[in-house]
Short mmCIF file of C-alpha atoms and ligand atoms in Angstrom, two decimals:
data_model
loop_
_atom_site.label_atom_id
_atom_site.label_comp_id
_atom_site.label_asym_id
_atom_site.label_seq_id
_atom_site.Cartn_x
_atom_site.Cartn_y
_atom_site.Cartn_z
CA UNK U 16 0.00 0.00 0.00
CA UNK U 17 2.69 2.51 0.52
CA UNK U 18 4.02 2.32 -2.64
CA UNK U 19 0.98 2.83 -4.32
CA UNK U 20 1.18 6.31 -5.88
CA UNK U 21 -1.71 9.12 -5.73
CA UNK U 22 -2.95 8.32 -9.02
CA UNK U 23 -2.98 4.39 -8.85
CA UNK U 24 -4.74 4.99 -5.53
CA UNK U 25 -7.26 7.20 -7.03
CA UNK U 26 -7.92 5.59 -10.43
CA UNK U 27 -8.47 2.23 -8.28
CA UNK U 28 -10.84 4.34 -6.00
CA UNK U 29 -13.02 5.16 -9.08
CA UNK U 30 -12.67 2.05 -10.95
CA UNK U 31 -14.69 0.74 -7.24
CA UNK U 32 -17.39 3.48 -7.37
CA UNK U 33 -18.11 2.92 -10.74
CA UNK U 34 -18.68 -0.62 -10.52
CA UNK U 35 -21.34 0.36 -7.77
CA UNK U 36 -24.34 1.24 -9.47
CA UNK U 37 -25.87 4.50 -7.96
CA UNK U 38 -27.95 5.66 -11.34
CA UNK U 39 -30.95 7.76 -9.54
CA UNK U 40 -33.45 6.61 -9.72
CA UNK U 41 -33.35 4.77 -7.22
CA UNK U 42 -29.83 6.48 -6.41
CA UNK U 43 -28.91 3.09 -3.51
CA UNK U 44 -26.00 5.36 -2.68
CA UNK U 45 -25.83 4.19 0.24
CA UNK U 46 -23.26 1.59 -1.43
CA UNK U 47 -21.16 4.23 -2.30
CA UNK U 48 -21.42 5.71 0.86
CA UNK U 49 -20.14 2.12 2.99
CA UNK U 50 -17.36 2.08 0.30
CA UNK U 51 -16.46 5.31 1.04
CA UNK U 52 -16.47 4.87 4.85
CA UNK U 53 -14.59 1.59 4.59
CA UNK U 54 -11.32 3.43 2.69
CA UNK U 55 -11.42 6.64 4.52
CA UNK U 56 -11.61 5.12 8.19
CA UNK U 57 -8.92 2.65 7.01
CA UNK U 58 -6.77 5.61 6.38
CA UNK U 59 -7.62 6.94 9.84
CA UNK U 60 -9.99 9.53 8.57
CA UNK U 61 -13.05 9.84 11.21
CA UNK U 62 -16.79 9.41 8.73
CA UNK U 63 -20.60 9.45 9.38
CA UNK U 64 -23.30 8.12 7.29
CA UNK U 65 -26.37 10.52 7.37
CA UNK U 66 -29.71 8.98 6.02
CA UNK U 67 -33.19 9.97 5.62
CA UNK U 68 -34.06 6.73 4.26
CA UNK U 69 -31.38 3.85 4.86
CA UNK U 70 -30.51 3.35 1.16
CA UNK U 71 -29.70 6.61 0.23
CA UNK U 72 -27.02 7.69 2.78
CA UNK U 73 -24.48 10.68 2.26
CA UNK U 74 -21.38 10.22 3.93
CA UNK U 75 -19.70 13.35 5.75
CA UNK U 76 -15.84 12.48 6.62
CA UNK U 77 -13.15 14.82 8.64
CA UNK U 78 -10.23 15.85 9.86
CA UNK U 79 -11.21 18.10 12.77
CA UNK U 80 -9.28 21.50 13.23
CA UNK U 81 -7.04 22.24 15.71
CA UNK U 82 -8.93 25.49 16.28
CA UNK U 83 -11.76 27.84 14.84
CA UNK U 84 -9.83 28.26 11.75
CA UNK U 85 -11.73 28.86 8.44
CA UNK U 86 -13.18 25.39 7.78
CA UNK U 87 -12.93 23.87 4.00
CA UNK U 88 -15.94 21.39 2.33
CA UNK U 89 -15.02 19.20 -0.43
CA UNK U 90 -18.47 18.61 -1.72
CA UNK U 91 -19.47 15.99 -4.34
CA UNK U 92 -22.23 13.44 -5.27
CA UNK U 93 -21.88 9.81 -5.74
CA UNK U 94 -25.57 9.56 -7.89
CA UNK U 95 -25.37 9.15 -11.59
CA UNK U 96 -27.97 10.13 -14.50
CA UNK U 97 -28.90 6.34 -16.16
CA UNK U 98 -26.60 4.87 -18.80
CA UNK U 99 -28.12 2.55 -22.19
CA UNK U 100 -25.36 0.19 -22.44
CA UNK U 101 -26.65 -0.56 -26.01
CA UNK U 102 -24.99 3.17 -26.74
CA UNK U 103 -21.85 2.78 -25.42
CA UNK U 104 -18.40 0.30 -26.48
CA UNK U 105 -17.97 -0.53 -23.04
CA UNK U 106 -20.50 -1.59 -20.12
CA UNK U 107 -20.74 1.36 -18.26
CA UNK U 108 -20.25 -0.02 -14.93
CA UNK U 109 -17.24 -1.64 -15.96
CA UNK U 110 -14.90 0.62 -14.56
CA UNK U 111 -12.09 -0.06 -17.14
CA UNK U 112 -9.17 1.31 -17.45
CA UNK U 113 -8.11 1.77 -21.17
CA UNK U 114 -5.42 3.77 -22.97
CA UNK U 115 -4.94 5.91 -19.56
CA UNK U 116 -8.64 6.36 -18.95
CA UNK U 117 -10.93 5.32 -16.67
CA UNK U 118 -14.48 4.63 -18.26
CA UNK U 119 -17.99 4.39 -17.02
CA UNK U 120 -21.23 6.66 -15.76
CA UNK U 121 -19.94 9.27 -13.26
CA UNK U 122 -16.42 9.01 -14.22
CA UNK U 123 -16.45 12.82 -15.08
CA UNK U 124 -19.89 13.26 -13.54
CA UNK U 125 -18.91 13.29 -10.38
CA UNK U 126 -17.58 10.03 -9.54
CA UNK U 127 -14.02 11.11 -10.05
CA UNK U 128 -14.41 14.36 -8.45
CA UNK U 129 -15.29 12.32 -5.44
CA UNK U 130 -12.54 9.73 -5.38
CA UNK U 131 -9.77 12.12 -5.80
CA UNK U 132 -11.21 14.34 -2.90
CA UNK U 133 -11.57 11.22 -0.88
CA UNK U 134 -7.98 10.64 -1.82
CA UNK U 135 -7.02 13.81 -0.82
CA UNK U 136 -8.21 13.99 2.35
CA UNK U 137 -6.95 9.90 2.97
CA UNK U 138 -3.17 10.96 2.00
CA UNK U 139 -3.38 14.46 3.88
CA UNK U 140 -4.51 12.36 6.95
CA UNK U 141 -1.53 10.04 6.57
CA UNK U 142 1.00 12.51 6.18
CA UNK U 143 -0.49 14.18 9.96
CA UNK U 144 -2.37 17.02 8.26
CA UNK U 145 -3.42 19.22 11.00
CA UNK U 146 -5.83 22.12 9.82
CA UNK U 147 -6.98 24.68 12.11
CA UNK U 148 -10.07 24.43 10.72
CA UNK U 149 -12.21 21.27 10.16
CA UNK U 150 -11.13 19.71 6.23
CA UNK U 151 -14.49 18.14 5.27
CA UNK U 152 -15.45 15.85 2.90
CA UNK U 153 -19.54 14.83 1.96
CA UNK U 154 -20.41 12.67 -0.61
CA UNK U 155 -23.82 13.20 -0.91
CA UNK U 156 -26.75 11.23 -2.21
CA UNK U 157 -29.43 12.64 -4.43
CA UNK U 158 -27.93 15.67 -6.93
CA UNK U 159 -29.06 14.85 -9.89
CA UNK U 160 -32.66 14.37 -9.52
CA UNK U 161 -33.08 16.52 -6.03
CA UNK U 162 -36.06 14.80 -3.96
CA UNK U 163 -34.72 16.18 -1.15
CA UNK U 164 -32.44 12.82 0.19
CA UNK U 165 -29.39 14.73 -0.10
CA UNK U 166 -27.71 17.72 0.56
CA UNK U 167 -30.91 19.84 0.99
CA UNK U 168 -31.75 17.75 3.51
CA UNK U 169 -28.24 17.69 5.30
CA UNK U 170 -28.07 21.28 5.38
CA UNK U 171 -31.75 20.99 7.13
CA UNK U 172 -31.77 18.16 9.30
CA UNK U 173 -27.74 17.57 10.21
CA UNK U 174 -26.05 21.10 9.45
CA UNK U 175 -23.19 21.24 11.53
CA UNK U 176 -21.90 17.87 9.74
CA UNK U 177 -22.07 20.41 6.35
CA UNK U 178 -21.09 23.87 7.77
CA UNK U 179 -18.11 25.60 6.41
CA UNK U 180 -16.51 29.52 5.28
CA UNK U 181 -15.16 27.63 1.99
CA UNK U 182 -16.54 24.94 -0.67
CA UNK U 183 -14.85 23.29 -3.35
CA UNK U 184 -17.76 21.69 -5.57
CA UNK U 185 -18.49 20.52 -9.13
CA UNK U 186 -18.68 22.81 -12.08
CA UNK U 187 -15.78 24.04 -13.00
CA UNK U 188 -12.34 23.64 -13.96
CA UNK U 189 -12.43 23.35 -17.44
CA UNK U 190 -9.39 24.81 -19.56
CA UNK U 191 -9.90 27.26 -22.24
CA UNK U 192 -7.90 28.18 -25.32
CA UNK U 193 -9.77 31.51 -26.57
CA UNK U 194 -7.67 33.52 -28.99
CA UNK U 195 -4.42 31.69 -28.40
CA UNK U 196 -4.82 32.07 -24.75
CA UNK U 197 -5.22 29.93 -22.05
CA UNK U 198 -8.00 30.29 -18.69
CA UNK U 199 -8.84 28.22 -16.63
CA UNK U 200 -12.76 28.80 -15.68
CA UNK U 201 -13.82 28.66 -11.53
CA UNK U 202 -17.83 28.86 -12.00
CA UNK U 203 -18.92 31.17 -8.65
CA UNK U 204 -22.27 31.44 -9.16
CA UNK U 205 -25.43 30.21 -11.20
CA UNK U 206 -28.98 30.85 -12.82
CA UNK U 207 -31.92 29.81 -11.28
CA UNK U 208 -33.99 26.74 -12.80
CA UNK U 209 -37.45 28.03 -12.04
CA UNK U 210 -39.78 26.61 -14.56
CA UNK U 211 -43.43 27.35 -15.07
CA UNK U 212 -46.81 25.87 -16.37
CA UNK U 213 -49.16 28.27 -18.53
CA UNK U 214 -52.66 26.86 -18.94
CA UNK U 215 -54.74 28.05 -21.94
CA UNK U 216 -58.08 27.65 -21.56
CA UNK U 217 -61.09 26.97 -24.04
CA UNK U 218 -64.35 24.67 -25.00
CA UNK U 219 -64.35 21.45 -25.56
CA UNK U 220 -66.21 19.59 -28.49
CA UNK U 221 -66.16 17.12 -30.96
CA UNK U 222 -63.43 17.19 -32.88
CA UNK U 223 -65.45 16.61 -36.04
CA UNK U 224 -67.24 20.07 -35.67
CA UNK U 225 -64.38 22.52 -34.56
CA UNK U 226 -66.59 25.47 -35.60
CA UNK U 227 -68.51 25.26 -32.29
CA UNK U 228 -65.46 24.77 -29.62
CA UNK U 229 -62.84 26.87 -28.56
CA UNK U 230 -59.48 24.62 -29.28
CA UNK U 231 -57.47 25.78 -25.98
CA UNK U 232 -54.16 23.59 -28.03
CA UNK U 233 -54.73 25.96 -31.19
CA UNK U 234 -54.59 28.73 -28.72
CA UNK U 235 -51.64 27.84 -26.76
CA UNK U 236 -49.59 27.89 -30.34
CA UNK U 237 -49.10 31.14 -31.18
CA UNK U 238 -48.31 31.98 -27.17
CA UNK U 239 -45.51 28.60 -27.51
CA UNK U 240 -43.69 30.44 -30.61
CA UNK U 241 -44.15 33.89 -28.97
CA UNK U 242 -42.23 32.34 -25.94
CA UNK U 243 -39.80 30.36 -27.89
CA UNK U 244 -38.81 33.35 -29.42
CA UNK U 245 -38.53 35.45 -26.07
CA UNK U 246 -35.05 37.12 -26.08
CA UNK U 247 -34.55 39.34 -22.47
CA UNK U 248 -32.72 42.78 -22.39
CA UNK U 249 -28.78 41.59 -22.05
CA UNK U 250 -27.30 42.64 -19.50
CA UNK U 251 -23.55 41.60 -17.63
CA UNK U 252 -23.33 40.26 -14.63
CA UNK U 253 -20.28 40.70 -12.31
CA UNK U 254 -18.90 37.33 -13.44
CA UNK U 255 -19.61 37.88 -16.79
CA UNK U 256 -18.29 41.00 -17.14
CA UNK U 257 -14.82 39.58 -15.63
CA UNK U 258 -14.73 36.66 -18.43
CA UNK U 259 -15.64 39.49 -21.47
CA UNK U 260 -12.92 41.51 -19.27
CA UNK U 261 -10.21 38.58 -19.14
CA UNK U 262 -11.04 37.10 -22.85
CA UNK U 263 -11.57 40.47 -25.09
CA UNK U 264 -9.61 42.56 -23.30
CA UNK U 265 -12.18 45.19 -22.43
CA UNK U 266 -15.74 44.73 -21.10
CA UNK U 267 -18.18 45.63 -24.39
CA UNK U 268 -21.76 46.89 -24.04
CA UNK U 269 -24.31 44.00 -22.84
CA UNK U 270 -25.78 44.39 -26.41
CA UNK U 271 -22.77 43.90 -28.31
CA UNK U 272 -21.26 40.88 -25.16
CA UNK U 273 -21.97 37.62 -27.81
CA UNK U 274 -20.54 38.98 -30.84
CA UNK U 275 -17.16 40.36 -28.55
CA UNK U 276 -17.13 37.03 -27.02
CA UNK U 277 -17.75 35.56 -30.79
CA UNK U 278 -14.48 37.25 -32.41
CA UNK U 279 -12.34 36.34 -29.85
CA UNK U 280 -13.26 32.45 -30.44
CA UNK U 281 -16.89 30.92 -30.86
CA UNK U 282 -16.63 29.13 -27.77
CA UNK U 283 -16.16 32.36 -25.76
CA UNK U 284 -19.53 33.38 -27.55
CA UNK U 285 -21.64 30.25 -27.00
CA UNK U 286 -20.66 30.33 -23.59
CA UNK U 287 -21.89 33.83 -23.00
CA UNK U 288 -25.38 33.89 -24.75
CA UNK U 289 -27.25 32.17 -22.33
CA UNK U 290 -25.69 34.65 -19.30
CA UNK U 291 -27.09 37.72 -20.18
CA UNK U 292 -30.68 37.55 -19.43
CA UNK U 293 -33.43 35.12 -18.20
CA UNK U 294 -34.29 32.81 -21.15
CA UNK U 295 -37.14 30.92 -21.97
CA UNK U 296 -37.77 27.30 -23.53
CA UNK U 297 -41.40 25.59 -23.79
CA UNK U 298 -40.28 21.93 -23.55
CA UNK U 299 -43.21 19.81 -22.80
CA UNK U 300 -47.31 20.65 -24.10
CA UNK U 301 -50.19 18.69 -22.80
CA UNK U 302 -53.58 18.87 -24.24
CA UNK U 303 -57.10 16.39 -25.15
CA UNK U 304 -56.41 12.93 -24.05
CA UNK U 305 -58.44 11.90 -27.23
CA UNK U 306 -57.88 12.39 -31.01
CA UNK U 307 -61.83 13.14 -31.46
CA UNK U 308 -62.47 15.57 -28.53
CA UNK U 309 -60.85 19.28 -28.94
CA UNK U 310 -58.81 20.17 -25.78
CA UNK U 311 -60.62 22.14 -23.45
CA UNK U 312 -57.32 23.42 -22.03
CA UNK U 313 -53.96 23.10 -22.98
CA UNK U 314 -50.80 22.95 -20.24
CA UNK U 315 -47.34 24.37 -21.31
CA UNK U 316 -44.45 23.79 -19.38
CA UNK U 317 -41.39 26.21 -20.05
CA UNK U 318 -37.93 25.68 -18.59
CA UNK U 319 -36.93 29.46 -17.34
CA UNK U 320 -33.36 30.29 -15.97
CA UNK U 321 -33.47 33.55 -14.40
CA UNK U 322 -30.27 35.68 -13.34
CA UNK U 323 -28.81 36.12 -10.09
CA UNK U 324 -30.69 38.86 -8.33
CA UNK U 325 -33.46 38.75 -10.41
CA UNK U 326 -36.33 37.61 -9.34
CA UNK U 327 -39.99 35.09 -10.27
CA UNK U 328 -42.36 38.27 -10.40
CA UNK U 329 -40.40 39.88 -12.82
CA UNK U 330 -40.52 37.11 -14.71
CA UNK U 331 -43.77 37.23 -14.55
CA UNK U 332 -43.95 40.77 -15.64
CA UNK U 333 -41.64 39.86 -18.64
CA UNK U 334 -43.98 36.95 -19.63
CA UNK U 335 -47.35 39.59 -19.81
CA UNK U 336 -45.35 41.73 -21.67
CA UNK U 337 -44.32 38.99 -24.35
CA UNK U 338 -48.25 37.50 -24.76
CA UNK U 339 -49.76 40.59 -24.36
CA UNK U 340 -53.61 40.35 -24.26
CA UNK U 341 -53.41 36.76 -24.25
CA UNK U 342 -55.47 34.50 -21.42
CA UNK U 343 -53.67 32.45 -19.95
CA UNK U 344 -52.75 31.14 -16.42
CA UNK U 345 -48.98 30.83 -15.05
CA UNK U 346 -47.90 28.42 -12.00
CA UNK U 347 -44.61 28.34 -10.56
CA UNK U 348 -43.37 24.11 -10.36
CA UNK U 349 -40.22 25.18 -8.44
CA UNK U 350 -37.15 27.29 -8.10
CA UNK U 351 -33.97 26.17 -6.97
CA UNK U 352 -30.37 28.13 -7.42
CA UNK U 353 -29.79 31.85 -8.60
CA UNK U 354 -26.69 32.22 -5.99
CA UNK U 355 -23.06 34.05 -6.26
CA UNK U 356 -20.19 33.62 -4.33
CA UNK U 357 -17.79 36.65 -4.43
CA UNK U 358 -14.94 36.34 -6.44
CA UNK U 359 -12.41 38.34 -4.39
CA UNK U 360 -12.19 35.85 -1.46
CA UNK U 361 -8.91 34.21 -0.19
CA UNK U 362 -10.29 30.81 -1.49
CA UNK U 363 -9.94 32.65 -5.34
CA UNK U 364 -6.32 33.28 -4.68
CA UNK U 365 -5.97 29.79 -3.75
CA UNK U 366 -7.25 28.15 -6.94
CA UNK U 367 -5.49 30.83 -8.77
CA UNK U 368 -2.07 29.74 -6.90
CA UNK U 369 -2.69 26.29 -8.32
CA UNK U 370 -3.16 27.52 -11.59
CA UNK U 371 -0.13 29.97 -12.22
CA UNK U 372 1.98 26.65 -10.37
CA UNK U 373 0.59 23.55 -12.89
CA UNK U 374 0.50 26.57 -16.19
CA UNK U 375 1.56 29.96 -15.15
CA UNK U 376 0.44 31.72 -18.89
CA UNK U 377 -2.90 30.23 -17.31
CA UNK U 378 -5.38 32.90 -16.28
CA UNK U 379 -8.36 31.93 -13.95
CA UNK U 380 -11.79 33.68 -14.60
CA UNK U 381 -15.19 33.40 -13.02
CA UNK U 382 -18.18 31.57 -14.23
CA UNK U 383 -21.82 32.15 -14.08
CA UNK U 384 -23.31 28.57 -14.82
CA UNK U 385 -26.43 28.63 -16.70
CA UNK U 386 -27.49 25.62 -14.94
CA UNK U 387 -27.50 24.82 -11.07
CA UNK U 388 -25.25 22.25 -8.98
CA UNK U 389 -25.81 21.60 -5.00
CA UNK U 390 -23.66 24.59 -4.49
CA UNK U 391 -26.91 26.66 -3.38
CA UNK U 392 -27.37 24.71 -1.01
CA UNK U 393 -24.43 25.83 1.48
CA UNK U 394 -24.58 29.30 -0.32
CA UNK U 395 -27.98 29.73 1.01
CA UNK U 396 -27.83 27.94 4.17
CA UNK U 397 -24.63 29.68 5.43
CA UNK U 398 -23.08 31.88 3.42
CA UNK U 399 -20.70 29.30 1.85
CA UNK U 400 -18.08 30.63 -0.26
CA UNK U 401 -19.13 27.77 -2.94
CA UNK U 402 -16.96 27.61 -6.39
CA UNK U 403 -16.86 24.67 -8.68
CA UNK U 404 -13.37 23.91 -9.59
CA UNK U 405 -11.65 20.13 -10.43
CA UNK U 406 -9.11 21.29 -13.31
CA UNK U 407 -9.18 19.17 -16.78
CA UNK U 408 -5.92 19.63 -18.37
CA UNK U 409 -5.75 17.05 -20.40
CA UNK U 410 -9.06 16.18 -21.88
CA UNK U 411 -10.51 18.94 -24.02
CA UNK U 412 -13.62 20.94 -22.37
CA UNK U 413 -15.46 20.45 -25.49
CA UNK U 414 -14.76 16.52 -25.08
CA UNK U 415 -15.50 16.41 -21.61
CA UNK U 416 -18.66 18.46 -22.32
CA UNK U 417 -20.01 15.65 -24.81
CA UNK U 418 -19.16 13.22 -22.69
CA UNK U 419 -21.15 14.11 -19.50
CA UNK U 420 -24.48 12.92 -19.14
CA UNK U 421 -23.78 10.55 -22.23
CA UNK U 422 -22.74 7.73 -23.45
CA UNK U 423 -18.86 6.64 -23.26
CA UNK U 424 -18.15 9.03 -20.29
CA UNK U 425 -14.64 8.84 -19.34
CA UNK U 426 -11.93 10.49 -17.32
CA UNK U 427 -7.75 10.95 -17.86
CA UNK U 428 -6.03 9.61 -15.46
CA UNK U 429 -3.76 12.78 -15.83
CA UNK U 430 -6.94 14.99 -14.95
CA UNK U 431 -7.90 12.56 -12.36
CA UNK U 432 -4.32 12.70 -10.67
CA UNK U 433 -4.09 16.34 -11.22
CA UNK U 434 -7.82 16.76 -9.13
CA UNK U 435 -5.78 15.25 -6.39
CA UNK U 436 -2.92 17.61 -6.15
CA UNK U 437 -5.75 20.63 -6.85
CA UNK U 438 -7.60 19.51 -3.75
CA UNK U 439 -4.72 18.93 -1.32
CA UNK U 440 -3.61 22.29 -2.66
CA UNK U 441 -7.13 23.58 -1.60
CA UNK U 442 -7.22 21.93 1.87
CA UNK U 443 -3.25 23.19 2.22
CA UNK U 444 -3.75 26.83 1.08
CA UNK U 445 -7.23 27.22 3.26
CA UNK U 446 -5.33 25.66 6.05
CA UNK U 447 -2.64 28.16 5.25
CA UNK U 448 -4.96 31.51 5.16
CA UNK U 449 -3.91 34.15 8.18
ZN1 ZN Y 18 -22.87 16.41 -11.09
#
C-alpha cells in the first residue's frame, strides 16, 4: 500500500465506485457511501453516514481542526444520470481502465471528483495534516434528480456535519484556449432553474365540428412560438463582465457581449449567450387525451433560468409583456439556485495559486453557470463561499462536455491525478490563510 502512488490509488478508488451502481433513480448510494467509509476510516480519517431513508445515505468524513480556523468542504455526489449500455463500447459499470482512462457513468460526472477528494483527504490524513479548521469531505446522495435525500436535507436536518466559510464543488475547472490564450474557468455562481406551467383555456367539443369549440391547443400555439422566441434585455453580470474583461480585453456593451465574445473564439460566444438575461424554452405541451375531442385546455411547461438577483415576479412581468392580451394562467413548479459567491475571497487566490503553479500563462476567470449544482445549497444555508473547480488539463472541455451525461463518459487519469494535487492544494492553502 505505501508504494501505491496518488494516481494508482485514485484511479483504483473510481474504478470501485463505478462498478457500484448508484444511477438515480433509485440512487442506492448508500453503497457508495459504505465504500467510502470503509477506505477513509482505514486511512484513519473519522466518517458518518447521514440517512433519511437507509438506502440513500451521504457520507460526511473529517479531519477536525485544531482550532476555529476557516473550515474547507469538499463537496461531491456519488448519484449518476442512467446509462443505455446498447450506446456505449464498453459496459458502463465496468470501470475499465483503457489507454490511460478510466471509463464508465460518473467518471467525469462526479464520480471522479469524489474519489480524488476522498484521496485527498486519505493521503493528507496520513502525512499528519493538521488544519486549524475542520477539512471536510460529503459525498452526498441525491444531486441529480433533487427529492430532497441529499444535501438539501443535510443542510436541514444535520447542518453542523455540512457547515463551512469555503466549498470546493463541481462545475468548473475546465481549460480554455480563446484567442491563443489559455484560462482556466472557476464557476462562482449560477442561474436559477425556475420553470413554469401556462394553462390556456377553451371549450371542448367534438373534434369533427371545430366550428362550435374553442381549441385551448390551437390557442396555446401562437403563445408557444411567442415564448420560444422570447429574447430578455442583455445585460452583464459581475462574473460575466470579468470573463468578457479577461477574454476580449475590455468589457463591451451588454448588447454587443456575444458577438465580442464571438471574435475572440466561438466558444467564448456560446458560452456567454445564455448569461445575459433570463431565457425561456417551452419543452413539454399537454392537451385532449383523445384524437376526437378538442382540448378544453392546454398545459405548457417552459424551462426558465433567471439571473442572479433577479427575481420570479419579474418574470412574470416579462412573460405579460411577451403574450400581451393573451389569457392564460402561469404556476410556478419550483425554483432552486440563482446564488453568487464573491470572487475576491482568499479561497480565489488559492485556486489561482494552483493555476499559475501547474501553467503559469494560465489565467483563472469566473463563471456564471447557466445551470444549477448543490452549491446553493451551502450558499444559502450559510453563506458558503461555494466555487466549482476540479481542473481538466488534459481532456478537451469540449470533449469532456459531450461526454457528461452521455454515453462513453470517461476520465484521464492525468486529470484525475491532477484533481488530487488541486484539492490537497485547496485543503493546504485554506489551512494556510492568516
Ligand atoms: Zn454532477
Amino acid at each position: 500500500m505505501a508504494t501505491v502512488s496518488l494516481r494508482d490509488e485514485a484511479a483504483s478508488l473510481l474504478q470501485e465506485l463505478i462498478r457500484l451502481d448508484t444511477v438515480n433513480p433509485p440512487g442506492n448510494e448508500t453503497v457508495a457511501a459504505e465504500h467510502l467509509r470503509r477506505y477513509l476510516e482505514s486511512n484513519g480519517v473519522a466518517c458518518d453516514l447521514y440517512a433519511k431513508v437507509p438506502e440513500r445515505a451521504n457520507l460526511v468524513a473529517r479531519i477536525p481542526g485544531t482550532g476555529d480556523g476557516p473550515r474547507l468542504l469538499l463537496l461531491s455526489h456519488t448519484d449518476t444520470v442512467l446509462a443505455d449500455p446498447l450506446e456505449w463500447q464498453l459496459d458502463p459499470w465496468s470501470g475499465e481502465l483503457r489507454d490511460g482512462q478510466v471509463w464508465g457513468r460518473g467518471a467525469l460526472d462526479m464520480k471522479g471528483q469524489v474519489a480524488a477528494s476522498a484521496v485527498a483527504v486519505a493521503s493528507l490524513a496520513r502525512e499528519g495534516f493538521e488544519p486549524p479548521g475542520d477539512l471536510i469531505f460529503a459525498a452526498c446522495a441525491d444531486e441529480e434528480v433533487g427529492a430532497g435525500f441529499g444535501l438539501q436535507w443535510l443542510v436541514e436536518a444535520h447542518p453542523e456535519a455540512v457547515r463551512a466559510e469555503y466549498c470546493v464543488n463541481e462545475g468548473g475547472g475546465d481549460r480554455l484556449i480563446l484567442g491563443s490564450r489559455v484560462f482556466y474557468v472557476c464557476s462562482t455562481a449560477e442561474k436559477m432553474s425556475a420553470p413554469f406551467r401556462l394553462t390556456i383555456h377553451g371549450r371542448s367539443g367534438h373534434a369533427s365540428r371545430p366550428g362550435i369549440a374553442d381549441n385551448a391547443l390551437v390557442k396555446a400555439a401562437p403563445l408557444v412560438e411567442t415564448l420560444g422566441s422570447f429574447r430578455d434585455e442583455p445585460e452583464l453580470g459581475p462574473e460575466v463582465a470579468m470573463f468578457l474583461e479577461a477574454v476580449c480585453g475590455h468589457v463591451p456593451p451588454a448588447r454587443e457581449a456575444v458577438q465580442a465574445a464571438r471574435a475572440v473564439h466561438p466558444l467564448a460566444g456560446d458560452i456567454i449567450e445564455p448569461l445575459l438575461g433570463t431565457t425561456l424554452t417551452p419543452t413539454m405541451i399537454e392537451a385532449s387525451k383523445k384524437r376526437n375531442v378538442i382540448p378544453n385546455r392546454c398545459e405548457v411547461t417552459v424551462d426558465c433560468r433567471i439571473l442572479p438577483g433577479h427575481t420570479q415576479s419579474e418574470v412574470e412581468g416579462k412573460v405579460a409583456a411577451t403574450l400581451e392580451g393573451a389569457e392564460y394562467d402561469l404556476e410556478w413548479i419550483e425554483a432552486h439556485g440563482g446564488t453568487r459567491s464573491a470572487v475576491d475571497t482568499p479561497l480565489w487566490d488559492v485556486i489561482e495559486s494552483f493555476v499559475s503553479e501547474i501553467e503559469p500563462e494560465a489565467q483563472t476567470i469566473p463563471l456564471l453557470l447557466s445551470g444549477f449544482t448543490d452549491s446553493h445549497w451551502v450558499r444559502e444555508a450559510f453563506g458558503t463561499v461555494s466555487y466549482g473547480f476540479f481542473p481538466m488539463r488534459t481532456m478537451e472541455a469540449e470533449v469532456a462536455a459531450r461526454l457528461i451525461h452521455s454515453a462513453d463518459e470517461r476520465i484521464e487519469l492525468d486529470d484525475l491525478e491532477l484533481g488530487v494535487r488541486f484539492l490537497r492544494h485547496a485543503a493546504e492553502g485554506v489551512a494556510a490563510l492568516p
